[in-house]
Coordinates of C-alpha atoms in Angstrom, one line a residue:
X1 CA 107.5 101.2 131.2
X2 CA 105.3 101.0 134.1
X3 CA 106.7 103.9 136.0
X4 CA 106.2 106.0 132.5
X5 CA 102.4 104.9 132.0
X6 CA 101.0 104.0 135.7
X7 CA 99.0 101.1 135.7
X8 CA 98.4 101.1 131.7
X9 CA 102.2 100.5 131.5
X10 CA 101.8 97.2 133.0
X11 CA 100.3 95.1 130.0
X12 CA 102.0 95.9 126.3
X13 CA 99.4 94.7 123.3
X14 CA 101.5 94.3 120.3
X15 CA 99.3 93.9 117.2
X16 CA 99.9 92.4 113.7
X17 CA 100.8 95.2 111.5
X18 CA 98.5 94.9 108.7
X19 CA 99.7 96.2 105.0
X20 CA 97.7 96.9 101.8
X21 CA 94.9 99.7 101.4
X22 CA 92.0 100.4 103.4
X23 CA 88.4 100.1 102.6
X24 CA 85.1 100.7 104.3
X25 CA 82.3 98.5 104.3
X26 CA 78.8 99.9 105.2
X27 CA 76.1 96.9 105.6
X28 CA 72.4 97.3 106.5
X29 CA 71.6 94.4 108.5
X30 CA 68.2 92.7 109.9
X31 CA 71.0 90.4 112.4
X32 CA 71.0 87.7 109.6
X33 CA 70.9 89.2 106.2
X34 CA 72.9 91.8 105.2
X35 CA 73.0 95.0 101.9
X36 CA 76.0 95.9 101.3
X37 CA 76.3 99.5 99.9
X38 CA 79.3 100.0 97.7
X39 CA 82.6 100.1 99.2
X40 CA 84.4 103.1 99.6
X41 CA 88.3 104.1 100.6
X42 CA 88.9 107.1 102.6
X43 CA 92.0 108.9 102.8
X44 CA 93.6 109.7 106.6
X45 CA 96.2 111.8 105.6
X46 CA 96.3 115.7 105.6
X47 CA 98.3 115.9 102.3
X48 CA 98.4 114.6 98.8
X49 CA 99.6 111.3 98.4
X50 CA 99.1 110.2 101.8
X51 CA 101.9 112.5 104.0
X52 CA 101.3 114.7 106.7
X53 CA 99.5 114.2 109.9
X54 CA 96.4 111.2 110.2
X55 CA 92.8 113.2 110.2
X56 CA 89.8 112.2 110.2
X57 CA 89.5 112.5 107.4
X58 CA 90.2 114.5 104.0
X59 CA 87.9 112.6 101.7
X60 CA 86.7 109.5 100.0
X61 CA 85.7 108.3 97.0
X62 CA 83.7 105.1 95.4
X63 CA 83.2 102.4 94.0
X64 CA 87.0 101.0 94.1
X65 CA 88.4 99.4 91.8
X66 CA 89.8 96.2 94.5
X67 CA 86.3 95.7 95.4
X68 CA 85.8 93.2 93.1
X69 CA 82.6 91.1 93.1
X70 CA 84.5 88.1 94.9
X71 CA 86.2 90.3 97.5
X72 CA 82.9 91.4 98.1
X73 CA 81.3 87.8 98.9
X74 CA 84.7 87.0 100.5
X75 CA 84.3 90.1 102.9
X76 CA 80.6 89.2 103.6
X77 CA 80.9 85.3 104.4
X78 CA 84.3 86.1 106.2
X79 CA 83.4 89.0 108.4
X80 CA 80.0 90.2 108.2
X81 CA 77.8 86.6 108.5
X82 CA 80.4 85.5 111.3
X83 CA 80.4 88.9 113.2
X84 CA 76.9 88.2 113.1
X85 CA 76.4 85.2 113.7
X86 CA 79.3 85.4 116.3
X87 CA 76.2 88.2 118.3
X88 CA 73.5 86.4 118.1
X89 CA 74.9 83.3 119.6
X90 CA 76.5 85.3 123.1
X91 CA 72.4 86.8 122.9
X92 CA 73.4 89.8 121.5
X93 CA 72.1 90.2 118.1
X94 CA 73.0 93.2 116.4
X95 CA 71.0 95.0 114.1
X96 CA 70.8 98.3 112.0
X97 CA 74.1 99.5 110.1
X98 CA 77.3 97.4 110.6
X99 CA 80.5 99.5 109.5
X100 CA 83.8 97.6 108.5
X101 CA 87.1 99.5 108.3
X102 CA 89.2 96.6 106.4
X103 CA 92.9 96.3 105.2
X104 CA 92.9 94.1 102.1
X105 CA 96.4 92.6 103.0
X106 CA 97.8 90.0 100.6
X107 CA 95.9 87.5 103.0
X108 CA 92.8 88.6 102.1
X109 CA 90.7 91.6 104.0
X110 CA 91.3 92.2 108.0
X111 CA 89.4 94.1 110.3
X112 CA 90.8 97.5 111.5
X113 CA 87.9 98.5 112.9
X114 CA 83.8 97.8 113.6
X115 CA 81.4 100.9 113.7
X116 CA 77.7 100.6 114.1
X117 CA 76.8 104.1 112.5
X118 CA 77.9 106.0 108.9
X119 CA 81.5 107.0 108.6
X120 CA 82.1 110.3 107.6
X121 CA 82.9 111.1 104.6
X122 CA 83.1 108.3 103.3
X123 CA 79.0 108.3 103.6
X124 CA 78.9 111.4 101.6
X125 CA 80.8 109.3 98.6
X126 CA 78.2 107.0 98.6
X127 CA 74.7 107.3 99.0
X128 CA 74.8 109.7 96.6
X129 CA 75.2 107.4 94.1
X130 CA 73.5 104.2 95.4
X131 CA 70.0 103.0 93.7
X132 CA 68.5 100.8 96.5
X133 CA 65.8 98.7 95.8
X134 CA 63.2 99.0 97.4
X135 CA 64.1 102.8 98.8
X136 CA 67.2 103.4 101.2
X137 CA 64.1 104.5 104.0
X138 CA 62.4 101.5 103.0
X139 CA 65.5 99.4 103.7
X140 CA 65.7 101.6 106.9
X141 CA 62.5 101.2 108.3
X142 CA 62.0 97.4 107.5
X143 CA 64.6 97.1 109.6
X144 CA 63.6 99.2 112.4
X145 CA 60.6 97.6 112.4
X146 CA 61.6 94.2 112.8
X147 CA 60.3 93.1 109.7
X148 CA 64.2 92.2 108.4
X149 CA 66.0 93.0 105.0
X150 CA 63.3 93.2 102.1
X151 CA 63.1 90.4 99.4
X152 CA 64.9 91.1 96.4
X153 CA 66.8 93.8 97.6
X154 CA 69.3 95.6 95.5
X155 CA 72.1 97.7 95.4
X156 CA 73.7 98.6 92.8
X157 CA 76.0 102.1 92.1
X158 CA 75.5 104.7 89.5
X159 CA 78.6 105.6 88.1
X160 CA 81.4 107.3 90.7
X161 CA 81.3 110.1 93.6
X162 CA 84.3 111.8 94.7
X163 CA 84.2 113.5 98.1
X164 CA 86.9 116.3 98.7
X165 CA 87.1 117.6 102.4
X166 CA 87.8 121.3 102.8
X167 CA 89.5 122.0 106.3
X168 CA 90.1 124.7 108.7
X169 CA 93.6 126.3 109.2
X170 CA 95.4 124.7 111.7
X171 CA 93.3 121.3 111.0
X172 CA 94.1 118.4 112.6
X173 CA 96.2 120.3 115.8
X174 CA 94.4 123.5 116.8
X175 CA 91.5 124.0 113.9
X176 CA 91.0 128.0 113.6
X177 CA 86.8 128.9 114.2
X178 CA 85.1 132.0 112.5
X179 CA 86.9 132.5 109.2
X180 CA 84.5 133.8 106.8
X181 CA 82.9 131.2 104.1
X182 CA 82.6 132.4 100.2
X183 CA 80.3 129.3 98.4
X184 CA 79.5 130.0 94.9
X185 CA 76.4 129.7 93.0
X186 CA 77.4 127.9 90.1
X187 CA 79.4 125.3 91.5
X188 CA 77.8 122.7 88.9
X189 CA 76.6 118.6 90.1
X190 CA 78.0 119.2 93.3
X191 CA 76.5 118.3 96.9
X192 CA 77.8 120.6 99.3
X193 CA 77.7 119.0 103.0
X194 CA 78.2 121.4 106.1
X195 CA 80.4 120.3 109.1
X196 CA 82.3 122.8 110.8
X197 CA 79.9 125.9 110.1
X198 CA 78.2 128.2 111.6
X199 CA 75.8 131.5 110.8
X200 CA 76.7 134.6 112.5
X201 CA 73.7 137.1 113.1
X202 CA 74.9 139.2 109.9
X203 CA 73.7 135.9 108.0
X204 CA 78.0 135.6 107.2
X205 CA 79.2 131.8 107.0
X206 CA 82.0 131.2 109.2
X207 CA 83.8 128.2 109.9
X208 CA 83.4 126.7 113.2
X209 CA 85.7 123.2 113.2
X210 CA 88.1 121.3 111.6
X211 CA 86.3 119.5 108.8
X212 CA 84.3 122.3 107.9
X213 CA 82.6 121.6 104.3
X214 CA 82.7 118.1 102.0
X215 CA 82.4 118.6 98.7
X216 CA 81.1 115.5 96.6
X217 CA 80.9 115.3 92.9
X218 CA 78.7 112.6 90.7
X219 CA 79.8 111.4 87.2
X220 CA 79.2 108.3 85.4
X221 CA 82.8 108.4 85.5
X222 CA 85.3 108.8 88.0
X223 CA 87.6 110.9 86.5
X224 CA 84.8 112.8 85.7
X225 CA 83.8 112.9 89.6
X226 CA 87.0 113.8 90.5
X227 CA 87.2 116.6 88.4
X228 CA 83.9 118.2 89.3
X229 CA 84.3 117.7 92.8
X230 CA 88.0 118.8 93.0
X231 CA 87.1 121.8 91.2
X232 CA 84.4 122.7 93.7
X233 CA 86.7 122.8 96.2
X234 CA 89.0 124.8 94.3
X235 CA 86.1 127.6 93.8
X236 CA 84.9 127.8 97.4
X237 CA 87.1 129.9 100.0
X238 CA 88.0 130.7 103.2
X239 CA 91.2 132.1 104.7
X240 CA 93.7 128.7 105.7
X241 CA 91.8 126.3 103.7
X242 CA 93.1 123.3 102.9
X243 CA 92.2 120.4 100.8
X244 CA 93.6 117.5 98.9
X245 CA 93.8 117.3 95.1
X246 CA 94.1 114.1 94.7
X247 CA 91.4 112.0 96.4
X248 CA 91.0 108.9 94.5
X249 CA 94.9 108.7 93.7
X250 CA 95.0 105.1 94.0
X251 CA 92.2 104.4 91.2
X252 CA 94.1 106.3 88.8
X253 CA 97.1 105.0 89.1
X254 CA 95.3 101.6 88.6
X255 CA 93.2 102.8 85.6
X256 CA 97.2 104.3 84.7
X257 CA 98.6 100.5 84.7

C-alpha cells in the first residue's frame, strides 16, 4: 500500500460506516446558546432516487419529517452544546453559524461533517421559509456584535420549500460553460438562485458551472412545494440540463406509509 500511495499509504483510517438518512443542521450560535433553523436533507446523488455519481448537490428540501421535536433537543444537547462547550474549554470558542451534516443511524444522529458557513442548497430550502424572531439580521448582528443570541428568540417554519438544482451537461465530471439560458416570466412562487451563470455582452444568459441555477418553491404544503418548484425546473432550459424530479422522495414515501 505504501509503495501505491507514498507516505499517505503508511497509515490506513478505517471509519464506522454510518447507515440511515442524512440531515443538515444549521445553528446560529453566540458560543453558548444556540437557534436552530429547521433541518433540512439534501440529496448527493445525480439521479432520481439516489443513483448515479455523488455531487454536490442536486437539491434539498425542508422541514423533514425525522426531525422530530426530540431528535431536535437530542441533536442540540448531544452535539451542538458539547461541540461547544468542547471550544470554549481548549480557548477556542466558536461563534457565528455552526453547520451539522448528521446521519440519523438507529443509534441516534452522528456527525458526518462540521461546517462553519451555509450549505448550499440546502440554505436555499430554508430561509425561505423561516420566521425568526426577532429578524434573521437581527439574530446576525447580535451575534457579531457580541451581544449573544437575543431573548426569546424563535424559529419557527412556514409550511415546506423544495429546492431543485438544475445542472450543466457533463455535471459532476467535466461541467460544459456557455450554453445559452431560457428563464421564463411566469414561473409562479418560485425563487430563482444563480450559481453557475454568467452575462455575455449581448445581455444572453449562459451557463458558466456545474450547479448553474436552484430553483426553490414555497407552499404550506410540501407536496405542494414540490410541485411548484419541480415544475420550474421543468419550464427553464438550456441545452444538457439536468435535474432531479424527485427531491423530497423520502417524505413522500413516509407521508405514502
Amino acid at each position: 500500500v505504501g509503495g501505491s500511495f507514498g507516505v499517505a499509504g503508511r497509515e490506513i483510517l478505517v471509519e464506522e460506516f454510518m447507515e440511515g438518512e442524512e440531515l443538515s443542521v444549521f445553528g446560529i450560535t453566540d458560543g453558548r446558546v444556540v437557534c436552530m433553523l429547521v433541518p433540512a436533507q439534501d440529496h448527493k446523488r445525480l439521479l432520481e432516487k439516489d443513483a448515479g455519481p455523488n455531487t454536490g448537490g442536486m437539491g434539498a428540501y425542508a422541514p423533514v419529517g425525522i426531525a422530530t421535536p426530540g431528535l431536535r433537543a437530542e441533536i442540540l444537547e448531544r452535539i451542538f452544546q458539547p461541540t461547544l462547550e468542547a471550544m470554549t474549554a481548549k480557548g477556542r470558542p466558536f461563534t457565528g453559524l455552526l453547520y451539522a451534516g448528521l446521519m440519523i443511524t438507529a443509534d441516534g444522529p452522528k456527525v458526518v461533517e462540521f461546517n462553519c458557513r451555509f450549505g448550499d442548497p440546502e440554505t436555499q430550502a430554508v430561509l425561505p421559509i423561516m420566521d425568526l424572531s426577532p429578524s434573521f439580521t437581527g439574530i446576525l448582528a447580535s451575534v457579531a456584535n457580541g451581544d449573544g443570541i437575543p431573548e426569546n428568540v424563535s424559529s419557527p417554519a412556514r409550511g415546506a420549500g423544495v429546492t431543485t438544482v438544475l445542472a450543466a451537461a457533463n455535471y459532476p465530471d467535466k461541467p460544459r460553460d456557455g450554453d445559452a439560458i431560457s428563464i421564463p416570466e411566469d414561473l409562479g412562487d418560485v425563487l430563482i438562485f444563480h450559481a453557475g451563470t454568467a452575462q455575455r455582452r449581448t445581455g444572453e444568459l449562459v451557463t458558466a458551472g456545474g450547479r448553474v441555477l436552484s430553483v426553490t418553491g414555497r407552499a404550506a404544503t410540501f407536496e405542494e412545494a414540490q410541485r411548484l418548484s419541480r415544475q420550474a425546473a421543468e419550464r427553464i432550459s438550456f441545452e444538457g440540463k439536468q435535474f432531479r424530479g424527485d427531491i423530497g422522495w423520502r417524505e413522500l414515501d413516509r407521508a405514502a406509509r
